[in-house]
XYZ file of C-alpha atoms in Angstrom:
637
model
C 147.217 109.804 116.579
C 148.517 110.888 119.991
C 150.083 108.172 122.122
C 147.742 107.349 125.000
C 149.015 106.560 128.474
C 147.593 105.577 131.826
C 147.284 108.622 134.072
C 148.477 106.808 137.204
C 149.796 103.475 138.341
C 146.896 103.078 140.774
C 144.488 103.579 137.885
C 146.326 100.965 135.814
C 146.286 98.398 138.628
C 142.594 99.002 139.325
C 141.776 98.790 135.615
C 143.729 95.535 135.313
C 142.107 94.181 138.474
C 138.710 95.284 137.181
C 139.412 93.419 133.958
C 140.052 90.252 135.986
C 137.397 90.677 138.682
C 134.154 89.642 137.042
C 130.926 87.785 137.688
C 132.801 84.502 138.037
C 134.490 85.717 141.230
C 131.167 85.944 143.059
C 128.890 83.486 141.236
C 131.145 80.752 139.858
C 134.078 80.356 142.254
C 132.076 79.577 145.443
C 130.025 76.924 143.634
C 133.129 75.436 141.990
C 134.942 75.229 145.331
C 131.948 73.663 147.064
C 131.489 71.120 144.274
C 135.150 70.173 143.815
C 136.491 69.264 147.217
C 135.843 72.329 149.376
C 139.062 73.519 150.991
C 140.965 70.812 149.127
C 140.021 72.622 145.889
C 142.505 75.317 146.870
C 145.365 72.870 146.290
C 144.816 72.404 142.512
C 143.616 76.027 142.386
C 146.903 77.342 143.833
C 148.914 74.935 141.675
C 147.104 76.291 138.613
C 147.743 79.833 139.834
C 151.495 79.148 140.092
C 151.988 77.220 136.852
C 149.331 78.955 134.742
C 147.946 82.119 136.289
C 151.010 84.103 137.337
C 153.204 82.927 134.418
C 150.577 83.896 131.843
C 149.876 87.207 133.578
C 153.569 88.127 133.323
C 153.813 86.794 129.776
C 150.801 88.831 128.623
C 152.000 91.991 130.372
C 155.466 91.621 128.854
C 154.094 90.883 125.387
C 151.727 93.844 125.569
C 154.414 96.302 126.659
C 156.836 95.003 123.993
C 154.237 95.249 121.241
C 153.186 98.691 122.444
C 156.694 100.010 121.865
C 156.254 99.017 118.219
C 152.942 100.829 117.959
C 150.627 97.841 118.441
C 147.739 97.819 120.921
C 145.960 94.615 119.873
C 147.076 91.008 119.645
C 147.462 90.684 115.839
C 150.197 93.310 115.836
C 151.593 92.318 119.236
C 151.945 88.682 118.190
C 153.489 89.651 114.865
C 156.121 91.723 116.670
C 157.387 88.522 118.320
C 157.944 86.571 115.099
C 158.715 87.118 111.440
C 156.260 84.397 110.466
C 153.237 86.293 109.054
C 150.787 83.645 110.285
C 151.146 84.718 113.910
C 149.127 87.860 113.319
C 146.196 85.718 112.183
C 146.491 83.622 115.320
C 146.469 86.923 117.199
C 143.103 87.681 115.578
C 141.717 85.328 118.218
C 142.341 88.096 120.755
C 140.027 90.475 118.903
C 137.511 87.746 118.129
C 137.217 86.413 121.664
C 136.841 89.901 123.149
C 133.984 90.707 120.776
C 132.170 87.368 121.113
C 132.491 87.292 124.904
C 131.341 90.917 125.129
C 128.231 89.989 123.114
C 126.850 87.785 125.898
C 128.695 89.347 128.843
C 127.065 92.710 128.244
C 123.700 90.963 128.298
C 124.412 89.645 131.807
C 125.654 93.121 132.709
C 122.212 94.390 131.749
C 120.628 91.971 134.206
C 122.801 93.219 137.064
C 121.848 96.815 136.239
C 118.137 95.982 136.139
C 118.217 93.938 139.342
C 120.210 96.638 141.186
C 117.722 99.354 140.268
C 114.688 97.211 141.031
C 116.152 96.154 144.383
C 116.798 99.757 145.407
C 113.169 100.787 144.819
C 111.995 97.834 146.919
C 110.679 95.725 144.057
C 111.635 92.458 145.767
C 110.383 93.448 149.236
C 106.985 93.989 150.828
C 103.653 92.257 150.367
C 103.613 92.804 146.599
C 107.209 91.726 146.052
C 108.009 90.458 142.567
C 109.301 86.910 142.343
C 112.927 87.064 141.051
C 112.177 84.339 138.500
C 109.206 86.297 137.129
C 111.302 89.446 137.042
C 114.016 87.625 135.095
C 111.439 86.295 132.644
C 109.998 89.755 132.048
C 113.518 91.168 131.624
C 114.652 88.620 129.038
C 111.316 87.562 127.523
C 112.562 83.978 127.690
C 110.115 81.088 128.094
C 110.764 77.384 128.465
C 111.088 75.558 125.140
C 110.595 78.678 122.998
C 113.511 79.502 120.701
C 112.790 83.209 120.459
C 112.613 85.680 123.335
C 111.802 89.367 123.413
C 111.240 92.027 126.064
C 110.843 95.679 125.146
C 112.174 97.080 128.373
C 114.877 94.432 128.570
C 116.051 95.342 125.064
C 116.020 99.058 125.904
C 118.213 98.395 128.946
C 120.532 96.240 126.827
C 120.970 99.028 124.283
C 121.527 101.467 127.165
C 124.218 99.197 128.582
C 125.977 98.894 125.224
C 125.757 102.674 124.747
C 127.232 103.264 128.206
C 130.212 101.051 127.385
C 130.688 102.742 124.015
C 130.563 106.195 125.631
C 133.121 105.315 128.332
C 135.455 103.802 125.738
C 135.170 106.944 123.645
C 136.489 108.950 126.607
C 139.864 107.220 126.417
C 142.057 105.426 128.915
C 142.613 108.135 131.521
C 139.254 109.917 131.306
C 137.146 106.821 130.658
C 138.329 103.368 131.702
C 140.621 104.580 134.477
C 137.987 106.798 136.120
C 135.394 104.002 136.037
C 137.920 101.603 137.555
C 138.908 104.053 140.294
C 135.255 104.439 141.252
C 133.917 100.985 140.514
C 136.597 98.782 142.091
C 136.614 100.468 145.543
C 132.793 100.445 145.590
C 132.777 96.793 144.595
C 135.104 95.899 147.482
C 133.182 98.059 149.972
C 129.813 96.578 148.954
C 131.223 93.049 149.092
C 132.843 93.608 152.487
C 129.609 94.964 153.989
C 127.561 92.018 152.699
C 130.201 89.503 153.793
C 130.435 90.898 157.338
C 126.653 91.228 157.686
C 126.097 87.757 156.262
C 128.700 85.841 158.245
C 127.022 86.727 161.556
C 123.613 85.320 160.568
C 122.383 82.794 163.146
C 118.961 81.189 163.722
C 116.654 83.036 166.092
C 114.128 80.839 167.978
C 111.787 83.841 168.201
C 111.837 84.309 164.412
C 110.603 81.148 162.672
C 110.787 82.937 159.308
C 114.456 83.787 159.750
C 117.640 81.787 159.380
C 117.504 77.992 159.540
C 121.255 77.474 159.961
C 124.256 79.574 161.017
C 125.988 81.199 158.047
C 129.222 79.646 159.333
C 127.828 76.261 158.257
C 127.892 77.578 154.701
C 131.469 78.769 155.124
C 132.390 75.351 156.453
C 130.657 73.728 153.463
C 132.889 75.693 151.087
C 136.174 75.234 152.901
C 135.937 71.865 154.662
C 138.611 69.898 152.790
C 137.573 66.705 151.019
C 140.988 65.410 150.030
C 139.651 62.348 148.233
C 138.497 64.721 145.469
C 142.129 65.345 144.524
C 142.223 61.910 142.896
C 139.691 63.087 140.317
C 141.292 64.702 137.209
C 138.101 66.688 136.599
C 138.773 68.626 139.820
C 142.173 69.698 138.498
C 140.626 70.654 135.159
C 137.975 72.661 137.018
C 140.651 74.494 139.012
C 142.604 75.352 135.865
C 139.400 76.492 134.175
C 138.566 78.738 137.105
C 141.999 80.377 136.899
C 141.305 81.253 133.256
C 137.876 82.610 134.151
C 139.061 84.641 137.091
C 142.244 86.231 135.710
C 140.894 87.031 132.215
C 143.941 85.452 130.610
C 143.934 84.065 127.111
C 141.726 86.720 125.529
C 143.906 89.690 124.573
C 142.669 92.323 127.025
C 145.760 92.256 129.262
C 148.016 92.628 126.212
C 146.070 95.707 125.191
C 146.157 97.419 128.590
C 149.890 96.697 128.970
C 150.634 98.061 125.496
C 150.110 101.596 126.800
C 153.049 101.276 129.221
C 156.445 102.840 128.674
C 159.428 100.650 127.792
C 160.802 100.500 131.339
C 157.510 100.568 133.225
C 157.282 97.684 135.668
C 155.196 94.686 134.640
C 156.270 92.217 137.336
C 154.971 93.892 140.498
C 152.069 95.639 138.754
C 150.883 92.445 137.096
C 151.185 90.461 140.311
C 149.343 93.179 142.261
C 146.424 93.094 139.836
C 146.365 89.298 140.184
C 146.475 89.410 143.988
C 143.662 91.955 144.053
C 141.562 89.602 141.970
C 142.366 86.653 144.254
C 141.331 88.682 147.309
C 138.008 89.512 145.668
C 137.450 85.904 144.632
C 138.677 83.758 147.511
C 138.060 86.059 150.485
C 135.031 88.098 149.401
C 133.473 85.784 146.816
C 133.801 82.797 149.106
C 132.147 84.614 152.013
C 128.950 85.993 150.478
C 126.935 83.703 148.199
C 127.082 80.280 149.844
C 127.060 81.307 153.559
C 124.046 83.625 153.182
C 122.173 81.085 151.044
C 122.863 78.261 153.516
C 121.715 80.416 156.428
C 118.260 80.983 154.936
C 117.724 77.959 152.648
C 119.556 75.257 154.522
C 122.593 73.331 153.378
C 120.766 70.519 151.501
C 118.937 73.016 149.262
C 122.171 74.873 148.469
C 123.977 71.599 147.712
C 121.320 70.766 145.120
C 121.341 74.256 143.617
C 125.134 74.351 143.169
C 125.494 70.781 141.923
C 126.336 72.000 138.417
C 129.195 74.220 139.629
C 127.407 77.543 139.102
C 125.922 80.017 141.556
C 123.793 81.770 138.935
C 120.503 80.356 140.224
C 121.292 81.456 143.758
C 122.619 84.862 142.755
C 119.744 85.956 140.521
C 116.762 83.745 141.353
C 117.047 83.437 145.134
C 119.183 86.193 146.681
C 116.743 89.100 146.182
C 114.169 87.377 148.413
C 116.744 86.304 151.013
C 117.642 89.936 151.645
C 114.020 90.512 152.681
C 114.982 88.968 156.013
C 117.288 91.928 156.652
C 114.403 94.287 157.331
C 114.742 97.933 156.280
C 118.258 97.252 155.011
C 116.929 94.784 152.393
C 116.623 97.198 149.419
C 120.108 98.572 150.071
C 121.553 95.061 150.476
C 119.991 93.988 147.169
C 121.342 97.106 145.492
C 124.827 96.416 146.920
C 124.796 92.796 145.746
C 123.754 93.537 142.197
C 125.715 96.789 142.231
C 128.959 94.967 142.938
C 128.091 92.465 140.191
C 127.484 95.404 137.831
C 130.848 97.000 138.650
C 132.528 93.603 138.241
C 130.858 93.241 134.853
C 131.427 96.708 133.421
C 135.122 96.893 134.322
C 135.528 93.581 132.492
C 133.419 94.528 129.466
C 135.399 97.760 128.993
C 138.566 95.656 128.886
C 136.982 93.621 126.076
C 136.184 96.715 124.063
C 139.574 98.425 124.316
C 141.535 95.900 122.166
C 139.145 96.459 119.255
C 139.377 100.200 119.809
C 143.164 100.018 119.731
C 143.140 97.921 116.551
C 140.805 100.276 114.673
C 142.752 103.330 115.781
C 146.235 102.077 115.012
C 145.471 100.307 111.727
C 142.713 102.437 110.195
C 143.371 105.817 111.756
C 139.982 106.203 113.444
C 139.681 108.664 116.307
C 138.345 107.435 119.641
C 134.744 108.478 118.966
C 134.617 106.708 115.607
C 136.482 103.661 116.944
C 134.060 103.380 119.867
C 131.079 103.657 117.538
C 132.613 101.048 115.226
C 133.047 98.706 118.202
C 129.353 99.126 119.029
C 128.357 98.418 115.425
C 130.561 95.296 115.305
C 128.989 94.140 118.559
C 125.354 94.403 117.488
C 125.216 91.508 114.979
C 126.425 89.182 117.730
C 124.670 90.758 120.703
C 121.184 90.957 119.188
C 120.807 87.182 118.639
C 121.949 86.653 122.238
C 119.157 88.918 123.481
C 116.484 87.719 121.047
C 116.909 83.959 121.387
C 116.774 81.344 124.113
C 119.892 81.059 126.259
C 120.591 77.542 124.969
C 121.378 78.946 121.515
C 123.795 81.873 120.942
C 124.399 82.583 124.639
C 125.588 79.074 125.522
C 127.577 78.631 122.322
C 129.414 81.942 122.678
C 130.132 81.135 126.316
C 131.637 77.716 125.588
C 133.651 78.436 122.445
C 134.870 81.990 123.073
C 134.585 82.141 126.848
C 136.026 78.716 127.694
C 137.618 76.538 125.031
C 139.375 79.144 122.890
C 140.921 80.807 125.962
C 143.027 77.674 126.433
C 143.896 77.492 122.728
C 144.964 81.146 122.732
C 146.991 80.778 125.936
C 148.816 77.730 124.578
C 149.668 79.627 121.403
C 150.995 82.681 123.222
C 153.038 80.506 125.608
C 154.730 78.804 122.647
C 155.273 82.121 120.857
C 156.798 83.810 123.891
C 158.956 80.998 125.260
C 159.939 79.073 122.130
C 159.557 81.275 119.053
C 160.705 84.576 120.558
C 162.913 82.642 122.953
C 162.788 82.393 126.734
C 166.077 84.244 127.177
C 164.728 87.298 125.363
C 161.337 86.811 126.980
C 162.816 86.728 130.480
C 164.801 89.871 129.744
C 161.628 91.616 128.590
C 159.668 90.463 131.663
C 162.305 91.640 134.124
C 163.096 94.927 132.375
C 162.249 97.688 134.876
C 160.834 95.092 137.284
C 160.157 96.259 140.832
C 159.568 92.680 141.929
C 162.259 90.038 141.650
C 160.512 87.239 139.790
C 161.902 83.931 141.148
C 164.161 82.269 138.600
C 162.096 79.091 138.832
C 159.457 80.830 136.719
C 161.917 80.860 133.797
C 161.587 77.067 133.635
C 157.897 77.027 134.546
C 157.044 79.377 131.671
C 159.226 77.512 129.201
C 158.313 73.945 130.068
C 155.579 73.501 132.678
C 153.046 76.075 131.480
C 152.874 74.864 127.828
C 152.645 71.204 128.903
C 149.956 71.998 131.493
C 147.996 73.936 128.881
C 148.305 71.098 126.375
C 146.993 68.605 128.959
C 144.050 70.897 129.743
C 143.293 71.340 126.048
C 143.368 67.591 125.415
C 141.292 66.987 128.549
C 138.569 69.378 127.422
C 138.686 68.176 123.807
C 138.417 64.417 124.377
C 136.347 64.474 127.569
C 134.518 61.136 128.114
C 130.983 60.965 129.464
C 132.011 58.977 132.534
C 134.820 61.439 133.313
C 138.569 60.883 133.327
C 138.520 59.596 136.896
C 136.757 56.388 135.832
C 139.585 55.599 133.389
C 142.303 56.502 135.873
C 140.766 54.168 138.459
C 140.384 51.404 135.871
C 144.066 51.772 134.919
C 145.351 51.832 138.490
C 143.069 49.034 139.748
C 143.401 46.825 136.684
C 139.641 46.765 136.165
C 137.758 47.103 132.843
C 137.320 50.685 131.729
C 133.825 52.031 130.933
C 132.683 52.017 127.324
C 133.793 55.218 125.649
C 131.133 57.872 125.132
C 131.655 61.562 124.462
C 130.706 63.984 127.199
C 128.438 66.870 126.290
C 130.781 69.163 128.238
C 133.794 68.394 126.043
C 134.734 70.004 122.740
C 134.009 66.956 120.573
C 130.796 66.296 122.490
C 129.734 69.879 121.880
C 130.509 69.616 118.189
C 128.361 66.484 117.955
C 125.547 68.070 120.022
C 125.845 65.340 122.630
C 124.921 67.864 125.319
C 121.658 68.643 123.519
C 120.758 64.963 123.260
C 121.625 64.367 126.926
C 119.422 67.259 128.014
C 116.632 66.161 125.679
C 116.612 62.643 127.092
C 116.623 63.950 130.652
C 113.754 66.376 130.032
C 111.582 63.828 128.220
C 112.231 61.279 130.943
C 111.114 63.839 133.500
C 107.906 64.531 131.548
C 107.197 60.815 131.305
C 107.680 60.462 135.038
C 105.223 63.291 135.709
C 102.671 61.784 133.333
C 103.049 58.409 135.012
C 102.560 59.969 138.433
C 99.331 61.619 137.307
C 97.981 58.409 135.761
C 98.812 56.049 138.646
C 95.953 54.351 140.454
C 95.784 54.481 144.244
C 97.431 51.073 144.761
C 100.393 51.719 142.457
C 100.803 55.204 143.935
C 101.032 53.764 147.434
C 103.678 51.301 146.233
C 105.724 54.114 144.670
C 105.476 56.222 147.829
C 106.480 53.214 149.921
C 109.483 52.621 147.631
C 110.557 56.256 148.000
C 110.193 56.005 151.775
C 112.469 52.976 151.736
C 115.054 54.756 149.576
C 114.984 57.713 151.946
C 115.444 55.437 154.951
C 118.276 53.534 153.199
C 120.242 56.755 152.908
C 120.763 56.690 156.667
C 122.691 53.425 156.295
C 125.137 54.778 153.684
C 128.219 55.645 155.710
C 130.098 57.003 152.681
C 127.840 60.074 152.562
C 128.370 63.244 154.563
C 125.377 64.524 156.476
C 124.696 67.379 154.066
C 125.025 65.064 151.046
C 122.559 62.644 152.629
C 120.136 65.471 153.440
C 120.436 66.847 149.891
C 119.486 63.461 148.423
C 116.605 63.198 150.880
C 115.415 66.632 149.790
C 115.258 65.460 146.158
C 113.466 62.227 147.020
C 111.019 64.024 149.335
C 110.163 66.429 146.513
C 109.460 63.449 144.242
C 107.301 61.861 146.949
C 105.372 65.097 147.462
C 104.688 65.256 143.723
C 103.237 61.747 143.843
C 101.041 62.540 146.818
C 99.833 65.848 145.322
C 99.000 64.115 142.034
C 96.863 61.666 143.961
C 94.736 64.503 145.341
C 93.642 65.661 141.880
C 90.023 65.200 140.812
C 89.398 63.292 137.552
C 88.857 66.538 135.626
C 91.959 68.088 137.151
C 93.945 64.954 136.270
C 92.797 65.140 132.644
C 93.688 68.836 132.458
C 97.125 68.234 134.000
C 97.762 65.356 131.588
C 96.926 67.492 128.566
C 99.104 70.301 129.911
C 102.079 67.959 130.340
C 101.562 66.416 126.878
C 101.507 69.868 125.266
C 104.626 70.949 127.173
C 106.416 67.724 126.239
C 105.600 68.326 122.566
C 107.111 71.813 122.835
C 110.226 70.358 124.448
C 110.600 67.727 121.715
C 110.343 70.357 118.985
C 112.749 72.660 120.844
C 115.513 70.071 121.174
C 115.007 68.831 117.609
C 115.570 72.351 116.247
C 118.295 73.376 118.692
C 121.245 71.680 116.901
C 120.433 73.577 113.685
C 120.517 76.912 115.521
C 123.736 75.994 117.267
C 125.333 75.184 113.922
C 124.212 78.605 112.746
C 125.798 80.151 115.836
C 129.080 78.504 114.955
C 128.913 79.814 111.395
C 128.415 83.306 112.804
C 131.506 82.881 114.998
C 133.564 81.594 112.073
C 132.308 84.539 110.012
C 133.373 86.978 112.729
C 136.854 85.453 112.778
C 137.075 85.645 108.992
C 135.938 89.277 109.095
C 138.727 90.280 111.484
C 141.258 88.244 109.526
C 140.319 90.199 106.403
C 140.694 93.474 108.301
C 144.148 92.382 109.475
C 145.130 91.394 105.927
C 144.009 94.794 104.603
C 145.791 96.614 107.424
C 149.090 94.860 106.744
C 148.789 95.531 103.022
C 148.409 99.199 103.884
C 151.470 99.027 106.121
C 153.495 97.383 103.367
C 152.404 99.966 100.786
C 153.620 102.738 103.093
C 156.888 100.958 103.767
C 156.117 100.409 107.448
C 157.534 97.395 109.252
C 155.024 94.871 110.592
């Protein structure tokens, strides 16, 4: 098999940046920053970048280039080249596994961006007969509330088209496939983002246009970046910052190792790796932080955006709201919608290609497949995981793949590679490999950061995510420092143990059923009790004005929620007896569906986990067979 190389350094940097720049830059980062201290979030974010992001970027580039010189282009072989212990190659299997599992759900989101971009361009979300984005999403995915299975013919066709497009590009090779897409996609992504950011930041209310903006877009920018330094006392903010660094730089999943393995022995990894990282940070902090939240605040108002980003995700805004907001841009609306979803598509496809290449490299180097056959094999390996994602509710395979492969295991993998590089291989040899051919003088302090700080930081993050309590770590820190009793220990549904025990499912189930009961109660209330409830809500709304610890936008966001509850009470009181009976039966039927859904969900999630374990076992067997073949031919590992 001929040795593949990158055609140009620019192409390599853009491909690496494209691998890092993904949907999280534009949908997740702004919401995370807004939720976790605004401008103050940049402090733990930059700390995580220095002690985790840059060190791991350089480590993965150096490991990839070193392994590539020994003929390895995937993490099992690359990891094995750093140690004589044969178990390291099976730990390296995680690099193949995570790329495949993440690609299974990431390509599904990529399909959404493609569909939304095309539909925006033809004006589907504009005009008198504009399609509601939520309805469009439902028709695209076939997903319905509290139904385990989902199916959409045209959505599935687009999904298969998206997978086929990725397979075709991968079959073209590095220079003629991935590099060309990156050279086209990354500049277009930046241009589209810059146009939307500049157009959006100048949005201001117009008294002559009551249907236009309700607030200046700069209020949204201020919401993101106004520092709330008290948040820095909360350990969860630091964990969120570290998690965002993993999301944004695509570290801990084997794709950087693979791309770097096609470098020559003395090709620079220091400056090139840092440049790819800086490009990603520009796209995330400057562009990502200037589009989603400011435009949404301008047209929805800050309280509404605060409520919609409370969970730390901008998905709802990006897919369910943005298409209609662009309608206020007149004739430019279809183009603006196309640019928004187009840049998300380019962000997605450059990342998904980086997930496919490690598996391609493994199949080529270990089993002698040519690029066409390796690309087809990648597609066939992907289907058993991707089809359940597309055919079932997002709370099943999609969420499980996202948490285990796309979040938790990234930290596990990064901790393992940090130990392998700095302690098993040895930091002296590792530093020599990192600085070989370097065109950037890496400060010597990073020698000690990589050896000591990075592994400890990763271990703390791993323990924090594993043993996460329901009340959050901050409650226990405050109890320790203030000498007050700590809260009773309960597992959080967001932590690893909580996930294993399906605590998150039970928490959601309780919340949903409580909401149904509240709606049923509202419908059944008599006039006197209804008036009392409305009066109580009015008092709670008025009391918010006396709470000096709340910022204005936080107070308004809480008022928005309470006003919505009050409106529901008042509307329920306007129902006729027959309408009340019909609404009651409708709510009872929906509640029964919800109960059945959450009762069955843990079983499906356990099945998801068996599928993931099976995928890991499958790749481990392939690695075992490959190394037996190497040994039989007298090749070194």
